[in-house]
Amino acid sequence: MAGKARNYEGQEIDVQYDVKRCIHAKECVNRLSAVFDVDKRPWIQPDNTPTTDALAETIQHCPTGALHFSRKDGGAQEQTPEDNTIRIVPDGPLYVRGDVAIINSSGEMIIEDVRVALCRCGASNNKPFCDNTHKDIHFKDTGTPDEHPNSDPNATGESRLHVETAKNGPLLLSGEIEIIGADGQSVFLGTATALCRCGHSSNKPFCDGTHRTVGFEGD
C-alpha cells in the first residue's frame, strides 16, 4: 500500500516522497540531479533547483506518484489531468495518469492520486502497486496486445477513473479511459474493462480469466 510520505522542505517549494511507491524510474534523477542526488543526504534538496517551475515540472514526470510537491511561492500546484490514460510498460507495470481512485474489493478507498504505477506481473509484495518484483521474476510482455477489446470512443462515463482490485482477480476499470500500448498506439478507448494482474493472461494487459486457473491471490 501507500506509505507515509516524508516531506523535504524548501524555501519556495516542499517535496513529498513515498518510498513504498518508488520503483526507481529515475525520471527525477535524470531530469534534475541538482535536487535529486542519491549520493547526498538528504537525497532531495529542493533549494538546489534552478527554478521552482523546473522542480515542479520534474516531479510531474514521476510515473508512480512517489513524488509530489507543495508550492509556497504562489505558483500553480499540480493539476489533475483532463484525460485518464494508462500506458503499458514493456516487461513492467501500468502507468496510470488522471483523476484516479483505487478501491479494494471491500469498497474501501485505497488511494486517490493523479499518478500511479500498478503491478501486472502478479508478484508484487505491495499489490496493487508495482514494487519492481517484475524484474526479479523476469516478467515478460511486449506491451502490445494482439487482440483489443471492443472500444467505444463515443461512450461517456464518469470523468474519474475508478480502479477496483477484485479479490483474487483483475483490475476492474470504470470511467473514461484510454489504454496506450508500448508502441504508442491506442489499444482501448471506453468506459469499462478488466485488466490482468495475475501476470498470466494470454492477452495482456487484458484479463482472460486465467487468474482462476493459476490460483492467483490478491486483494
PDB file of C-alpha atoms in Angstrom:
ATOM      1  CA  MET A   1       0.000   0.000   0.000  1.00  0.00           C
ATOM      2  CA  ALA A   2       0.966   3.620   0.003  1.00  0.00           C
ATOM      3  CA  GLY A   3       3.263   4.614   2.818  1.00  0.00           C
ATOM      4  CA  LYS A   4       3.628   7.783   4.823  1.00  0.00           C
ATOM      5  CA  ALA A   5       5.331  10.353   2.634  1.00  0.00           C
ATOM      6  CA  ARG A   6       8.340  12.191   4.003  1.00  0.00           C
ATOM      7  CA  ASN A   7       8.406  15.953   3.488  1.00  0.00           C
ATOM      8  CA  TYR A   8      11.555  17.703   2.237  1.00  0.00           C
ATOM      9  CA  GLU A   9      11.146  21.402   2.944  1.00  0.00           C
ATOM     10  CA  GLY A  10      12.439  24.193   0.712  1.00  0.00           C
ATOM     11  CA  GLN A  11      12.045  27.952   0.828  1.00  0.00           C
ATOM     12  CA  GLU A  12       9.645  28.109  -2.125  1.00  0.00           C
ATOM     13  CA  ILE A  13       8.531  24.501  -2.572  1.00  0.00           C
ATOM     14  CA  ASP A  14       8.266  21.355  -0.470  1.00  0.00           C
ATOM     15  CA  VAL A  15       8.732  17.865  -1.915  1.00  0.00           C
ATOM     16  CA  GLN A  16       6.866  14.815  -0.602  1.00  0.00           C
ATOM     17  CA  TYR A  17       8.355  11.349  -1.162  1.00  0.00           C
ATOM     18  CA  ASP A  18       6.675   7.979  -0.558  1.00  0.00           C
ATOM     19  CA  VAL A  19       9.401   5.339  -0.620  1.00  0.00           C
ATOM     20  CA  LYS A  20       6.874   2.478  -0.772  1.00  0.00           C
ATOM     21  CA  ARG A  21       5.659   3.629  -4.173  1.00  0.00           C
ATOM     22  CA  CYS A  22       9.068   4.389  -5.671  1.00  0.00           C
ATOM     23  CA  ILE A  23      10.328   1.909  -8.302  1.00  0.00           C
ATOM     24  CA  HIS A  24      13.426   3.931  -9.224  1.00  0.00           C
ATOM     25  CA  ALA A  25      12.236   5.010 -12.658  1.00  0.00           C
ATOM     26  CA  LYS A  26      14.868   7.761 -12.209  1.00  0.00           C
ATOM     27  CA  GLU A  27      12.900  10.452 -14.005  1.00  0.00           C
ATOM     28  CA  CYS A  28      13.750  12.803 -11.145  1.00  0.00           C
ATOM     29  CA  VAL A  29      17.467  11.973 -11.043  1.00  0.00           C
ATOM     30  CA  ASN A  30      17.886  12.130 -14.800  1.00  0.00           C
ATOM     31  CA  ARG A  31      15.967  15.370 -15.208  1.00  0.00           C
ATOM     32  CA  LEU A  32      17.164  17.356 -12.185  1.00  0.00           C
ATOM     33  CA  SER A  33      20.188  15.829 -10.482  1.00  0.00           C
ATOM     34  CA  ALA A  34      20.930  19.085  -8.653  1.00  0.00           C
ATOM     35  CA  VAL A  35      17.896  18.382  -6.465  1.00  0.00           C
ATOM     36  CA  PHE A  36      17.680  14.587  -6.624  1.00  0.00           C
ATOM     37  CA  ASP A  37      21.064  13.052  -5.786  1.00  0.00           C
ATOM     38  CA  VAL A  38      21.135   9.614  -4.195  1.00  0.00           C
ATOM     39  CA  ASP A  39      24.744  10.145  -3.100  1.00  0.00           C
ATOM     40  CA  LYS A  40      23.812  13.082  -0.875  1.00  0.00           C
ATOM     41  CA  ARG A  41      21.965  13.278   2.418  1.00  0.00           C
ATOM     42  CA  PRO A  42      19.250  14.309   2.331  1.00  0.00           C
ATOM     43  CA  TRP A  43      18.947  13.000  -1.207  1.00  0.00           C
ATOM     44  CA  ILE A  44      16.247  15.561  -2.050  1.00  0.00           C
ATOM     45  CA  GLN A  45      17.331  19.210  -1.702  1.00  0.00           C
ATOM     46  CA  PRO A  46      14.574  21.475  -3.069  1.00  0.00           C
ATOM     47  CA  ASP A  47      16.545  24.707  -2.739  1.00  0.00           C
ATOM     48  CA  ASN A  48      19.121  23.436  -5.253  1.00  0.00           C
ATOM     49  CA  THR A  49      16.642  23.761  -8.104  1.00  0.00           C
ATOM     50  CA  PRO A  50      17.449  26.374 -10.776  1.00  0.00           C
ATOM     51  CA  THR A  51      13.792  27.438 -10.712  1.00  0.00           C
ATOM     52  CA  THR A  52      10.744  26.343  -8.783  1.00  0.00           C
ATOM     53  CA  ASP A  53       8.948  25.700 -12.070  1.00  0.00           C
ATOM     54  CA  ALA A  54      11.699  23.295 -13.122  1.00  0.00           C
ATOM     55  CA  LEU A  55      11.334  21.266  -9.944  1.00  0.00           C
ATOM     56  CA  ALA A  56       7.540  21.157 -10.192  1.00  0.00           C
ATOM     57  CA  GLU A  57       7.727  20.001 -13.808  1.00  0.00           C
ATOM     58  CA  THR A  58      10.278  17.296 -12.961  1.00  0.00           C
ATOM     59  CA  ILE A  59       8.128  15.893 -10.176  1.00  0.00           C
ATOM     60  CA  GLN A  60       5.147  15.651 -12.513  1.00  0.00           C
ATOM     61  CA  HIS A  61       7.184  13.257 -14.682  1.00  0.00           C
ATOM     62  CA  CYS A  62       7.419  10.761 -11.787  1.00  0.00           C
ATOM     63  CA  PRO A  63       5.238   7.928 -13.145  1.00  0.00           C
ATOM     64  CA  THR A  64       4.439   6.278  -9.810  1.00  0.00           C
ATOM     65  CA  GLY A  65       3.186   9.173  -7.696  1.00  0.00           C
ATOM     66  CA  ALA A  66       6.006   8.581  -5.230  1.00  0.00           C
ATOM     67  CA  LEU A  67       6.878  12.275  -5.603  1.00  0.00           C
ATOM     68  CA  HIS A  68       4.565  15.235  -5.116  1.00  0.00           C
ATOM     69  CA  PHE A  69       5.106  18.891  -4.332  1.00  0.00           C
ATOM     70  CA  SER A  70       3.556  21.781  -2.478  1.00  0.00           C
ATOM     71  CA  ARG A  71       4.433  25.240  -3.770  1.00  0.00           C
ATOM     72  CA  LYS A  72       4.772  28.107  -1.312  1.00  0.00           C
ATOM     73  CA  ASP A  73       5.676  30.817  -3.818  1.00  0.00           C
ATOM     74  CA  GLY A  74       2.190  31.336  -5.206  1.00  0.00           C
ATOM     75  CA  GLY A  75       2.913  29.179  -8.249  1.00  0.00           C
ATOM     76  CA  ALA A  76       0.489  26.616  -9.605  1.00  0.00           C
ATOM     77  CA  GLN A  77       0.022  23.373  -7.706  1.00  0.00           C
ATOM     78  CA  GLU A  78      -0.221  20.118  -9.655  1.00  0.00           C
ATOM     79  CA  GLN A  79      -3.422  19.958 -11.694  1.00  0.00           C
ATOM     80  CA  THR A  80      -5.491  16.846 -12.344  1.00  0.00           C
ATOM     81  CA  PRO A  81      -5.034  15.783 -15.992  1.00  0.00           C
ATOM     82  CA  GLU A  82      -8.120  16.229 -18.174  1.00  0.00           C
ATOM     83  CA  ASP A  83      -7.817  12.707 -19.588  1.00  0.00           C
ATOM     84  CA  ASN A  84      -7.298   9.370 -17.866  1.00  0.00           C
ATOM     85  CA  THR A  85      -4.610   7.290 -19.555  1.00  0.00           C
ATOM     86  CA  ILE A  86      -2.851   4.010 -18.883  1.00  0.00           C
ATOM     87  CA  ARG A  87       0.454   3.298 -20.586  1.00  0.00           C
ATOM     88  CA  ILE A  88       1.709  -0.278 -20.791  1.00  0.00           C
ATOM     89  CA  VAL A  89       5.385  -0.598 -19.907  1.00  0.00           C
ATOM     90  CA  PRO A  90       7.155  -3.473 -21.721  1.00  0.00           C
ATOM     91  CA  ASP A  91       8.022  -6.191 -19.166  1.00  0.00           C
ATOM     92  CA  GLY A  92       6.783  -3.830 -16.477  1.00  0.00           C
ATOM     93  CA  PRO A  93       3.843  -2.094 -14.811  1.00  0.00           C
ATOM     94  CA  LEU A  94       0.895   0.021 -15.882  1.00  0.00           C
ATOM     95  CA  TYR A  95       1.493   3.760 -15.623  1.00  0.00           C
ATOM     96  CA  VAL A  96      -1.796   5.470 -14.809  1.00  0.00           C
ATOM     97  CA  ARG A  97      -2.414   9.219 -15.066  1.00  0.00           C
ATOM     98  CA  GLY A  98      -5.589  11.175 -14.492  1.00  0.00           C
ATOM     99  CA  ASP A  99      -8.225  11.535 -11.828  1.00  0.00           C
ATOM    100  CA  VAL A 100      -7.685   8.125 -10.274  1.00  0.00           C
ATOM    101  CA  ALA A 101      -9.342   6.380  -7.339  1.00  0.00           C
ATOM    102  CA  ILE A 102      -8.182   2.891  -6.344  1.00  0.00           C
ATOM    103  CA  ILE A 103     -10.680   0.851  -4.361  1.00  0.00           C
ATOM    104  CA  ASN A 104     -10.275  -2.564  -2.761  1.00  0.00           C
ATOM    105  CA  SER A 105     -12.711  -5.462  -3.030  1.00  0.00           C
ATOM    106  CA  SER A 106     -14.446  -4.345   0.177  1.00  0.00           C
ATOM    107  CA  GLY A 107     -15.276  -0.993  -1.385  1.00  0.00           C
ATOM    108  CA  GLU A 108     -12.712   0.881   0.697  1.00  0.00           C
ATOM    109  CA  MET A 109     -10.703   3.697  -0.843  1.00  0.00           C
ATOM    110  CA  ILE A 110      -7.008   2.805  -1.031  1.00  0.00           C
ATOM    111  CA  ILE A 111      -5.736   5.988  -2.598  1.00  0.00           C
ATOM    112  CA  GLU A 112      -6.728   8.985  -4.693  1.00  0.00           C
ATOM    113  CA  ASP A 113      -3.983  10.360  -6.897  1.00  0.00           C
ATOM    114  CA  VAL A 114      -3.067  11.641 -10.346  1.00  0.00           C
ATOM    115  CA  ARG A 115      -0.113   9.291 -10.987  1.00  0.00           C
ATOM    116  CA  VAL A 116       0.105   5.603 -10.076  1.00  0.00           C
ATOM    117  CA  ALA A 117       2.138   2.542 -11.152  1.00  0.00           C
ATOM    118  CA  LEU A 118       0.151  -0.692 -10.906  1.00  0.00           C
ATOM    119  CA  CYS A 119       1.549  -4.216 -10.791  1.00  0.00           C
ATOM    120  CA  ARG A 120       0.682  -6.539 -13.680  1.00  0.00           C
ATOM    121  CA  CYS A 121       3.206  -9.349 -13.099  1.00  0.00           C
ATOM    122  CA  GLY A 122       1.185 -10.767 -10.194  1.00  0.00           C
ATOM    123  CA  ALA A 123       4.107 -10.941  -7.787  1.00  0.00           C
ATOM    124  CA  SER A 124       4.369  -7.501  -6.173  1.00  0.00           C
ATOM    125  CA  ASN A 125       4.580  -7.542  -2.397  1.00  0.00           C
ATOM    126  CA  ASN A 126       2.751  -4.216  -2.367  1.00  0.00           C
ATOM    127  CA  LYS A 127      -0.289  -5.023  -4.516  1.00  0.00           C
ATOM    128  CA  PRO A 128      -1.900  -3.325  -6.320  1.00  0.00           C
ATOM    129  CA  PHE A 129       1.168  -1.105  -6.668  1.00  0.00           C
ATOM    130  CA  CYS A 130       4.294  -2.094  -8.569  1.00  0.00           C
ATOM    131  CA  ASP A 131       7.369  -2.729  -6.418  1.00  0.00           C
ATOM    132  CA  ASN A 132       9.774  -3.846  -9.185  1.00  0.00           C
ATOM    133  CA  THR A 133       9.283  -7.558  -8.483  1.00  0.00           C
ATOM    134  CA  HIS A 134       8.676  -7.976 -12.230  1.00  0.00           C
ATOM    135  CA  LYS A 135      12.432  -7.638 -12.640  1.00  0.00           C
ATOM    136  CA  ASP A 136      13.185 -10.353 -10.082  1.00  0.00           C
ATOM    137  CA  ILE A 137      10.820 -12.869 -11.688  1.00  0.00           C
ATOM    138  CA  HIS A 138      11.804 -11.862 -15.242  1.00  0.00           C
ATOM    139  CA  PHE A 139       8.268 -10.967 -16.232  1.00  0.00           C
ATOM    140  CA  LYS A 140       7.994 -10.654 -19.994  1.00  0.00           C
ATOM    141  CA  ASP A 141       5.405  -8.910 -22.112  1.00  0.00           C
ATOM    142  CA  THR A 142       5.851  -6.637 -25.103  1.00  0.00           C
ATOM    143  CA  GLY A 143       3.093  -4.277 -24.058  1.00  0.00           C
ATOM    144  CA  THR A 144       1.460  -4.514 -27.488  1.00  0.00           C
ATOM    145  CA  PRO A 145      -1.586  -6.836 -27.240  1.00  0.00           C
ATOM    146  CA  ASP A 146      -2.591  -8.854 -30.290  1.00  0.00           C
ATOM    147  CA  GLU A 147      -6.295  -8.583 -29.559  1.00  0.00           C
ATOM    148  CA  HIS A 148      -8.102  -5.473 -28.393  1.00  0.00           C
ATOM    149  CA  PRO A 149     -11.461  -5.495 -26.598  1.00  0.00           C
ATOM    150  CA  ASN A 150     -14.246  -3.577 -28.247  1.00  0.00           C
ATOM    151  CA  SER A 151     -13.706   0.145 -27.795  1.00  0.00           C
ATOM    152  CA  ASP A 152     -16.376   2.797 -27.869  1.00  0.00           C
ATOM    153  CA  PRO A 153     -14.759   6.190 -28.422  1.00  0.00           C
ATOM    154  CA  ASN A 154     -18.192   7.836 -28.189  1.00  0.00           C
ATOM    155  CA  ALA A 155     -19.024   6.334 -24.797  1.00  0.00           C
ATOM    156  CA  THR A 156     -19.285   8.759 -21.916  1.00  0.00           C
ATOM    157  CA  GLY A 157     -18.831   7.890 -18.293  1.00  0.00           C
ATOM    158  CA  GLU A 158     -17.523   9.375 -15.101  1.00  0.00           C
ATOM    159  CA  SER A 159     -14.569  11.675 -15.546  1.00  0.00           C
ATOM    160  CA  ARG A 160     -12.949   9.975 -12.552  1.00  0.00           C
ATOM    161  CA  LEU A 161     -11.316   6.623 -13.206  1.00  0.00           C
ATOM    162  CA  HIS A 162     -12.241   4.016 -10.613  1.00  0.00           C
ATOM    163  CA  VAL A 163      -9.870   1.054 -10.340  1.00  0.00           C
ATOM    164  CA  GLU A 164     -11.270  -1.754  -8.215  1.00  0.00           C
ATOM    165  CA  THR A 165      -8.990  -4.591  -7.159  1.00  0.00           C
ATOM    166  CA  ALA A 166     -11.216  -7.643  -7.442  1.00  0.00           C
ATOM    167  CA  LYS A 167     -10.334 -10.222  -4.785  1.00  0.00           C
ATOM    168  CA  ASN A 168      -8.068 -12.849  -6.375  1.00  0.00           C
ATOM    169  CA  GLY A 169      -8.958 -11.304  -9.718  1.00  0.00           C
ATOM    170  CA  PRO A 170      -8.353  -8.473 -12.168  1.00  0.00           C
ATOM    171  CA  LEU A 171      -8.370  -4.707 -12.006  1.00  0.00           C
ATOM    172  CA  LEU A 172     -11.914  -3.586 -12.802  1.00  0.00           C
ATOM    173  CA  LEU A 173     -11.896  -0.208 -14.523  1.00  0.00           C
ATOM    174  CA  SER A 174     -14.847   2.154 -14.780  1.00  0.00           C
ATOM    175  CA  GLY A 175     -14.785   5.712 -16.037  1.00  0.00           C
ATOM    176  CA  GLU A 176     -13.450   7.344 -19.170  1.00  0.00           C
ATOM    177  CA  ILE A 177     -10.100   5.778 -20.045  1.00  0.00           C
ATOM    178  CA  GLU A 178      -7.630   5.333 -22.874  1.00  0.00           C
ATOM    179  CA  ILE A 179      -5.094   2.494 -22.730  1.00  0.00           C
ATOM    180  CA  ILE A 180      -1.952   3.025 -24.778  1.00  0.00           C
ATOM    181  CA  GLY A 181       0.375   0.238 -25.855  1.00  0.00           C
ATOM    182  CA  ALA A 182       4.156   0.281 -25.652  1.00  0.00           C
ATOM    183  CA  ASP A 183       4.256   1.293 -29.326  1.00  0.00           C
ATOM    184  CA  GLY A 184       2.232   4.431 -28.606  1.00  0.00           C
ATOM    185  CA  GLN A 185      -0.909   3.095 -30.251  1.00  0.00           C
ATOM    186  CA  SER A 186      -4.274   3.210 -28.509  1.00  0.00           C
ATOM    187  CA  VAL A 187      -5.484  -0.300 -27.626  1.00  0.00           C
ATOM    188  CA  PHE A 188      -8.656   0.667 -25.770  1.00  0.00           C
ATOM    189  CA  LEU A 189     -10.871   3.726 -25.547  1.00  0.00           C
ATOM    190  CA  GLY A 190     -14.036   3.481 -23.493  1.00  0.00           C
ATOM    191  CA  THR A 191     -15.537   3.441 -20.029  1.00  0.00           C
ATOM    192  CA  ALA A 192     -15.162  -0.105 -18.666  1.00  0.00           C
ATOM    193  CA  THR A 193     -12.728  -3.007 -18.990  1.00  0.00           C
ATOM    194  CA  ALA A 194     -10.822  -5.555 -16.871  1.00  0.00           C
ATOM    195  CA  LEU A 195      -7.036  -5.727 -16.732  1.00  0.00           C
ATOM    196  CA  CYS A 196      -4.906  -8.727 -15.798  1.00  0.00           C
ATOM    197  CA  ARG A 197      -2.978  -8.563 -12.550  1.00  0.00           C
ATOM    198  CA  CYS A 198      -2.047 -12.237 -12.184  1.00  0.00           C
ATOM    199  CA  GLY A 199       0.610 -11.961 -14.897  1.00  0.00           C
ATOM    200  CA  HIS A 200      -0.626 -14.968 -16.866  1.00  0.00           C
ATOM    201  CA  SER A 201      -3.270 -13.689 -19.272  1.00  0.00           C
ATOM    202  CA  SER A 202      -2.724 -14.705 -22.890  1.00  0.00           C
ATOM    203  CA  ASN A 203      -3.858 -11.247 -23.971  1.00  0.00           C
ATOM    204  CA  LYS A 204      -2.066  -8.913 -21.586  1.00  0.00           C
ATOM    205  CA  PRO A 205      -2.878  -6.376 -20.290  1.00  0.00           C
ATOM    206  CA  PHE A 206      -6.488  -7.517 -20.558  1.00  0.00           C
ATOM    207  CA  CYS A 207      -7.932 -10.186 -18.261  1.00  0.00           C
ATOM    208  CA  ASP A 208      -8.870 -13.509 -19.873  1.00  0.00           C
ATOM    209  CA  GLY A 209      -9.846 -15.397 -16.716  1.00  0.00           C
ATOM    210  CA  THR A 210      -6.503 -17.168 -16.293  1.00  0.00           C
ATOM    211  CA  HIS A 211      -6.268 -15.938 -12.680  1.00  0.00           C
ATOM    212  CA  ARG A 212      -8.761 -18.662 -11.765  1.00  0.00           C
ATOM    213  CA  THR A 213      -6.659 -21.499 -13.154  1.00  0.00           C
ATOM    214  CA  VAL A 214      -3.320 -20.307 -11.751  1.00  0.00           C
ATOM    215  CA  GLY A 215      -4.706 -19.711  -8.253  1.00  0.00           C
ATOM    216  CA  PHE A 216      -3.839 -16.011  -8.115  1.00  0.00           C
ATOM    217  CA  GLU A 217      -4.327 -14.406  -4.715  1.00  0.00           C
ATOM    218  CA  GLY A 218      -4.543 -10.716  -4.095  1.00  0.00           C
ATOM    219  CA  ASP A 219      -6.945  -8.216  -2.571  1.00  0.00           C
TER     220      ASP A 219
END
